mmCIF file of C-alpha atoms in Angstrom:
data_model
loop_
_atom_site.group_PDB
_atom_site.id
_atom_site.type_symbol
_atom_site.label_atom_id
_atom_site.label_comp_id
_atom_site.label_asym_id
_atom_site.label_seq_id
_atom_site.Cartn_x
_atom_site.Cartn_y
_atom_site.Cartn_z
ATOM 1 C CA UNK A 178 -61.816 -19.624 -105.874
ATOM 2 C CA UNK A 179 -59.502 -22.676 -106.017
ATOM 3 C CA UNK A 180 -61.156 -26.098 -106.089
ATOM 4 C CA UNK A 181 -59.975 -29.100 -104.089
ATOM 5 C CA UNK A 182 -60.802 -31.578 -106.861
ATOM 6 C CA UNK A 183 -60.807 -31.503 -110.687
ATOM 7 C CA UNK A 184 -63.996 -31.102 -112.676
ATOM 8 C CA UNK A 185 -65.928 -34.333 -113.252
ATOM 9 C CA UNK A 186 -66.372 -33.468 -116.944
ATOM 10 C CA UNK A 187 -63.407 -31.885 -118.700
ATOM 11 C CA UNK A 188 -64.240 -28.610 -120.427
ATOM 12 C CA UNK A 189 -61.939 -29.737 -123.253
ATOM 13 C CA UNK A 190 -64.590 -32.303 -124.185
ATOM 14 C CA UNK A 191 -66.363 -29.342 -125.790
ATOM 15 C CA UNK A 192 -63.809 -26.589 -126.258
ATOM 16 C CA UNK A 193 -61.125 -28.692 -127.992
ATOM 17 C CA UNK A 194 -63.139 -31.214 -129.962
ATOM 18 C CA UNK A 195 -65.703 -31.084 -132.730
ATOM 19 C CA UNK A 196 -69.230 -32.114 -131.863
ATOM 20 C CA UNK A 197 -69.637 -35.793 -132.796
ATOM 21 C CA UNK A 198 -72.365 -37.483 -134.784
ATOM 22 C CA UNK A 199 -73.959 -40.148 -132.578
ATOM 23 C CA UNK A 200 -75.580 -43.262 -134.079
ATOM 24 C CA UNK A 201 -79.099 -43.927 -132.845
ATOM 25 C CA UNK A 202 -79.843 -47.028 -134.919
ATOM 26 C CA UNK A 203 -82.678 -47.876 -137.303
ATOM 27 C CA UNK A 204 -81.680 -45.165 -139.757
ATOM 28 C CA UNK A 205 -81.292 -42.289 -137.289
ATOM 29 C CA UNK A 206 -78.393 -40.199 -135.979
ATOM 30 C CA UNK A 207 -77.847 -37.318 -133.615
ATOM 31 C CA UNK A 208 -75.954 -34.684 -135.596
ATOM 32 C CA UNK A 209 -74.914 -31.060 -135.040
ATOM 33 C CA UNK A 210 -77.445 -28.391 -135.977
ATOM 34 C CA UNK A 211 -77.226 -26.593 -139.321
ATOM 35 C CA UNK A 212 -78.670 -23.227 -140.300
ATOM 36 C CA UNK A 213 -80.706 -24.937 -142.997
ATOM 37 C CA UNK A 214 -82.657 -26.755 -140.251
ATOM 38 C CA UNK A 215 -84.370 -23.462 -139.390
ATOM 39 C CA UNK A 216 -87.500 -23.895 -141.570
ATOM 40 C CA UNK A 217 -88.122 -27.403 -140.232
ATOM 41 C CA UNK A 218 -87.732 -26.239 -136.618
ATOM 42 C CA UNK A 219 -90.112 -23.370 -137.354
ATOM 43 C CA UNK A 220 -92.666 -25.851 -138.720
ATOM 44 C CA UNK A 221 -92.237 -28.088 -135.659
ATOM 45 C CA UNK A 222 -93.018 -25.197 -133.313
ATOM 46 C CA UNK A 223 -96.308 -24.575 -135.086
ATOM 47 C CA UNK A 224 -97.460 -27.949 -133.742
ATOM 48 C CA UNK A 225 -99.739 -27.437 -130.699
ATOM 49 C CA UNK A 226 -98.196 -30.388 -128.838
ATOM 50 C CA UNK A 227 -94.711 -28.831 -129.026
ATOM 51 C CA UNK A 228 -95.918 -25.263 -128.472
ATOM 52 C CA UNK A 229 -97.806 -26.325 -125.325
ATOM 53 C CA UNK A 230 -94.625 -27.326 -123.490
ATOM 54 C CA UNK A 231 -92.432 -24.407 -124.611
ATOM 55 C CA UNK A 232 -92.940 -20.841 -123.464
ATOM 56 C CA UNK A 233 -90.833 -19.627 -126.402
ATOM 57 C CA UNK A 234 -92.794 -19.026 -129.616
ATOM 58 C CA UNK A 235 -91.471 -19.308 -133.157
ATOM 59 C CA UNK A 236 -92.646 -16.171 -134.948
ATOM 60 C CA UNK A 237 -90.487 -16.201 -138.107
ATOM 61 C CA UNK A 238 -88.202 -18.597 -139.949
ATOM 62 C CA UNK A 239 -85.369 -16.065 -139.636
ATOM 63 C CA UNK A 240 -85.781 -15.907 -135.865
ATOM 64 C CA UNK A 241 -85.714 -19.694 -135.604
ATOM 65 C CA UNK A 242 -82.590 -19.757 -137.782
ATOM 66 C CA UNK A 243 -80.926 -17.682 -135.066
ATOM 67 C CA UNK A 244 -82.019 -20.257 -132.464
ATOM 68 C CA UNK A 245 -80.424 -23.003 -134.521
ATOM 69 C CA UNK A 246 -77.193 -21.017 -134.838
ATOM 70 C CA UNK A 247 -77.108 -20.539 -131.054
ATOM 71 C CA UNK A 248 -77.696 -24.279 -130.503
ATOM 72 C CA UNK A 249 -74.727 -25.041 -132.762
ATOM 73 C CA UNK A 250 -72.459 -22.465 -131.074
ATOM 74 C CA UNK A 251 -73.275 -23.653 -127.566
ATOM 75 C CA UNK A 252 -71.061 -26.729 -128.016
ATOM 76 C CA UNK A 253 -67.709 -24.947 -128.312
ATOM 77 C CA UNK A 254 -68.424 -22.785 -125.250
ATOM 78 C CA UNK A 255 -69.379 -25.777 -123.102
ATOM 79 C CA UNK A 256 -72.724 -24.135 -122.322
ATOM 80 C CA UNK A 257 -74.901 -26.920 -123.766
ATOM 81 C CA UNK A 258 -74.797 -29.873 -126.134
ATOM 82 C CA UNK A 259 -77.582 -29.724 -128.714
ATOM 83 C CA UNK A 260 -78.183 -32.347 -131.374
ATOM 84 C CA UNK A 261 -80.660 -32.641 -134.212
ATOM 85 C CA UNK A 262 -82.314 -36.048 -134.425
ATOM 86 C CA UNK A 263 -82.159 -36.775 -138.153
ATOM 87 C CA UNK A 264 -82.629 -39.451 -140.775
ATOM 88 C CA UNK A 265 -79.162 -40.873 -141.417
ATOM 89 C CA UNK A 266 -79.695 -41.054 -145.184
ATOM 90 C CA UNK A 267 -81.623 -37.915 -146.097
ATOM 91 C CA UNK A 268 -80.596 -35.742 -143.148
ATOM 92 C CA UNK A 269 -84.258 -34.811 -142.639
ATOM 93 C CA UNK A 270 -85.041 -33.453 -139.190
ATOM 94 C CA UNK A 271 -86.967 -35.724 -136.823
ATOM 95 C CA UNK A 272 -86.504 -33.910 -133.526
ATOM 96 C CA UNK A 273 -84.097 -32.532 -130.968
ATOM 97 C CA UNK A 274 -82.076 -34.073 -128.112
ATOM 98 C CA UNK A 275 -80.019 -31.865 -125.818
ATOM 99 C CA UNK A 276 -77.968 -31.577 -122.684
ATOM 100 C CA UNK A 277 -78.485 -28.210 -121.041
ATOM 101 C CA UNK A 278 -77.991 -26.628 -117.599
ATOM 102 C CA UNK A 279 -74.612 -28.357 -117.699
ATOM 103 C CA UNK A 280 -72.492 -28.168 -114.546
ATOM 104 C CA UNK A 281 -69.194 -29.642 -115.724
ATOM 105 C CA UNK A 282 -67.523 -29.334 -112.340
ATOM 106 C CA UNK A 283 -70.175 -31.485 -110.690
ATOM 107 C CA UNK A 284 -70.758 -33.708 -113.716
ATOM 108 C CA UNK A 285 -74.454 -32.851 -113.937
ATOM 109 C CA UNK A 286 -76.747 -31.920 -116.832
ATOM 110 C CA UNK A 287 -80.415 -31.933 -117.812
ATOM 111 C CA UNK A 288 -81.843 -33.731 -120.836
ATOM 112 C CA UNK A 289 -84.469 -32.238 -123.139
ATOM 113 C CA UNK A 290 -86.078 -33.568 -126.322
ATOM 114 C CA UNK A 291 -88.930 -33.254 -128.777
ATOM 115 C CA UNK A 292 -90.037 -35.099 -131.922
ATOM 116 C CA UNK A 293 -91.819 -33.656 -134.962
ATOM 117 C CA UNK A 294 -95.472 -34.739 -135.400
ATOM 118 C CA UNK A 295 -94.831 -36.882 -138.489
ATOM 119 C CA UNK A 296 -92.210 -38.964 -136.661
ATOM 120 C CA UNK A 297 -94.162 -39.754 -133.503
ATOM 121 C CA UNK A 298 -95.231 -43.262 -132.529
ATOM 122 C CA UNK A 299 -91.983 -44.851 -133.743
ATOM 123 C CA UNK A 300 -90.030 -44.860 -130.483
ATOM 124 C CA UNK A 301 -87.678 -42.138 -131.725
ATOM 125 C CA UNK A 302 -87.533 -40.141 -128.481
ATOM 126 C CA UNK A 303 -86.450 -43.073 -126.233
ATOM 127 C CA UNK A 304 -83.838 -44.165 -128.786
ATOM 128 C CA UNK A 305 -82.462 -40.640 -129.136
ATOM 129 C CA UNK A 306 -82.326 -40.251 -125.362
ATOM 130 C CA UNK A 307 -80.535 -43.621 -125.046
ATOM 131 C CA UNK A 308 -77.868 -42.517 -127.535
ATOM 132 C CA UNK A 309 -77.433 -39.205 -125.730
ATOM 133 C CA UNK A 310 -77.219 -40.856 -122.302
ATOM 134 C CA UNK A 311 -74.671 -43.361 -123.602
ATOM 135 C CA UNK A 312 -72.414 -40.572 -124.868
ATOM 136 C CA UNK A 313 -72.868 -38.465 -121.726
ATOM 137 C CA UNK A 314 -71.901 -41.313 -119.379
ATOM 138 C CA UNK A 315 -69.451 -43.341 -121.451
ATOM 139 C CA UNK A 316 -67.529 -40.614 -123.277
ATOM 140 C CA UNK A 317 -68.006 -37.277 -121.535
ATOM 141 C CA UNK A 318 -68.083 -38.770 -118.038
ATOM 142 C CA UNK A 319 -71.152 -37.075 -116.578
ATOM 143 C CA UNK A 320 -72.185 -38.412 -113.169
ATOM 144 C CA UNK A 321 -75.859 -37.412 -112.956
ATOM 145 C CA UNK A 322 -78.420 -36.638 -115.655
ATOM 146 C CA UNK A 323 -81.783 -35.104 -114.818
ATOM 147 C CA UNK A 324 -84.979 -34.926 -116.844
ATOM 148 C CA UNK A 325 -87.865 -32.583 -115.981
ATOM 149 C CA UNK A 326 -91.323 -32.270 -117.498
ATOM 150 C CA UNK A 327 -94.731 -30.929 -116.514
ATOM 151 C CA UNK A 328 -96.775 -33.307 -114.372
ATOM 152 C CA UNK A 329 -99.424 -32.965 -117.099
ATOM 153 C CA UNK A 330 -97.080 -34.169 -119.860
ATOM 154 C CA UNK A 331 -97.827 -37.895 -119.757
ATOM 155 C CA UNK A 332 -96.059 -38.616 -123.047
ATOM 156 C CA UNK A 333 -92.776 -37.131 -121.841
ATOM 157 C CA UNK A 334 -93.128 -39.063 -118.587
ATOM 158 C CA UNK A 335 -93.410 -42.307 -120.562
ATOM 159 C CA UNK A 336 -90.239 -41.468 -122.486
ATOM 160 C CA UNK A 337 -88.415 -40.754 -119.218
ATOM 161 C CA UNK A 338 -89.465 -44.067 -117.698
ATOM 162 C CA UNK A 339 -88.654 -46.051 -120.862
ATOM 163 C CA UNK A 340 -85.214 -44.411 -120.853
ATOM 164 C CA UNK A 341 -84.435 -45.582 -117.322
ATOM 165 C CA UNK A 342 -84.899 -42.234 -115.567
ATOM 166 C CA UNK A 343 -86.190 -42.787 -112.031
ATOM 167 C CA UNK A 344 -88.916 -40.456 -110.782
ATOM 168 C CA UNK A 345 -87.416 -38.730 -107.727
ATOM 169 C CA UNK A 346 -90.155 -36.254 -106.882
ATOM 170 C CA UNK A 347 -92.058 -33.135 -107.859
ATOM 171 C CA UNK A 348 -90.647 -29.613 -108.116
ATOM 172 C CA UNK A 349 -93.568 -27.367 -107.246
ATOM 173 C CA UNK A 350 -94.373 -24.483 -109.620
ATOM 174 C CA UNK A 351 -90.985 -24.916 -111.304
ATOM 175 C CA UNK A 352 -91.802 -24.787 -115.020
ATOM 176 C CA UNK A 353 -93.285 -21.834 -116.899
ATOM 177 C CA UNK A 354 -95.529 -22.824 -119.811
ATOM 178 C CA UNK A 355 -97.898 -20.875 -122.044
ATOM 179 C CA UNK A 356 -100.742 -21.346 -119.547
ATOM 180 C CA UNK A 357 -98.717 -20.478 -116.455
ATOM 181 C CA UNK A 358 -96.522 -22.244 -113.901
ATOM 182 C CA UNK A 359 -96.587 -26.045 -113.726
ATOM 183 C CA UNK A 360 -95.408 -28.512 -111.123
ATOM 184 C CA UNK A 361 -92.606 -30.571 -112.666
ATOM 185 C CA UNK A 362 -91.680 -34.223 -112.371
ATOM 186 C CA UNK A 363 -87.980 -34.694 -111.613
ATOM 187 C CA UNK A 364 -86.434 -37.875 -113.043
ATOM 188 C CA UNK A 365 -82.737 -38.782 -112.897
ATOM 189 C CA UNK A 366 -80.138 -41.346 -113.866
ATOM 190 C CA UNK A 367 -76.767 -41.838 -112.198
ATOM 191 C CA UNK A 368 -73.702 -43.175 -113.959
ATOM 192 C CA UNK A 369 -73.407 -46.877 -113.095
ATOM 193 C CA UNK A 370 -70.441 -48.024 -111.032
ATOM 194 C CA UNK A 371 -68.793 -51.417 -111.405
ATOM 195 C CA UNK A 372 -68.912 -53.756 -108.370
ATOM 196 C CA UNK A 373 -65.941 -53.680 -106.042
ATOM 197 C CA UNK A 374 -63.319 -56.320 -106.870
ATOM 198 C CA UNK A 375 -61.476 -58.335 -104.204
ATOM 199 C CA UNK A 376 -58.616 -56.291 -102.848
ATOM 200 C CA UNK A 377 -59.910 -53.096 -104.470
ATOM 201 C CA UNK A 378 -60.214 -50.077 -102.202
ATOM 202 C CA UNK A 379 -63.557 -48.323 -101.730
ATOM 203 C CA UNK A 380 -62.158 -45.179 -103.336
ATOM 204 C CA UNK A 381 -61.049 -47.071 -106.448
ATOM 205 C CA UNK A 382 -64.274 -49.048 -106.671
ATOM 206 C CA UNK A 383 -66.454 -45.947 -106.605
ATOM 207 C CA UNK A 384 -64.672 -44.087 -109.400
ATOM 208 C CA UNK A 385 -66.633 -43.615 -112.652
ATOM 209 C CA UNK A 386 -66.422 -46.619 -114.926
ATOM 210 C CA UNK A 387 -65.770 -44.569 -118.036
ATOM 211 C CA UNK A 388 -62.957 -42.162 -118.814
ATOM 212 C CA UNK A 389 -62.741 -39.503 -121.487
ATOM 213 C CA UNK A 390 -60.275 -40.600 -124.150
ATOM 214 C CA UNK A 391 -57.724 -37.886 -124.821
#
């Protein structure tokens, strides 16, 4: 069906460009996933704190290697944008930061993240989320980013709040976890808009600040 307006986020952002490496600062980057990350992801999913919030279980290293391959492939199809949070010098895995449930036409996506046990307590998750949000708004041109977590996941809620995601409400029985359905907090951030300038029309003033460079 024809659309009356162009997509907010151009599909070519993903289909015609390589996935970038995003600087996080303090010796960290967001980089594309590699098959060799499989054993470290497998080890991360043996951690009870990660396993608790994921219904998917990691049964073998080979299986998890297939997950990693699918995370890497999702970029070129525009289905999702998955990054490994890694040490910028050694490349060692520290966690994951992703945009999924992407609706390019509406400029919407959902953020997800986790950090390995050995890297917790260092503010890695908020910094990784900040880098991801910056790219999503400033480069890709997303309009709205959402973040959902179980109402029982206090740590994830703290990351959301530190990252500027406003709590908008509760989605009842919306997240399936290993112990059943959980109510989910819904947080969101909207792309900021510059103030209207004298003589500037409302339509011009309310356009997204950032444009995708082609």
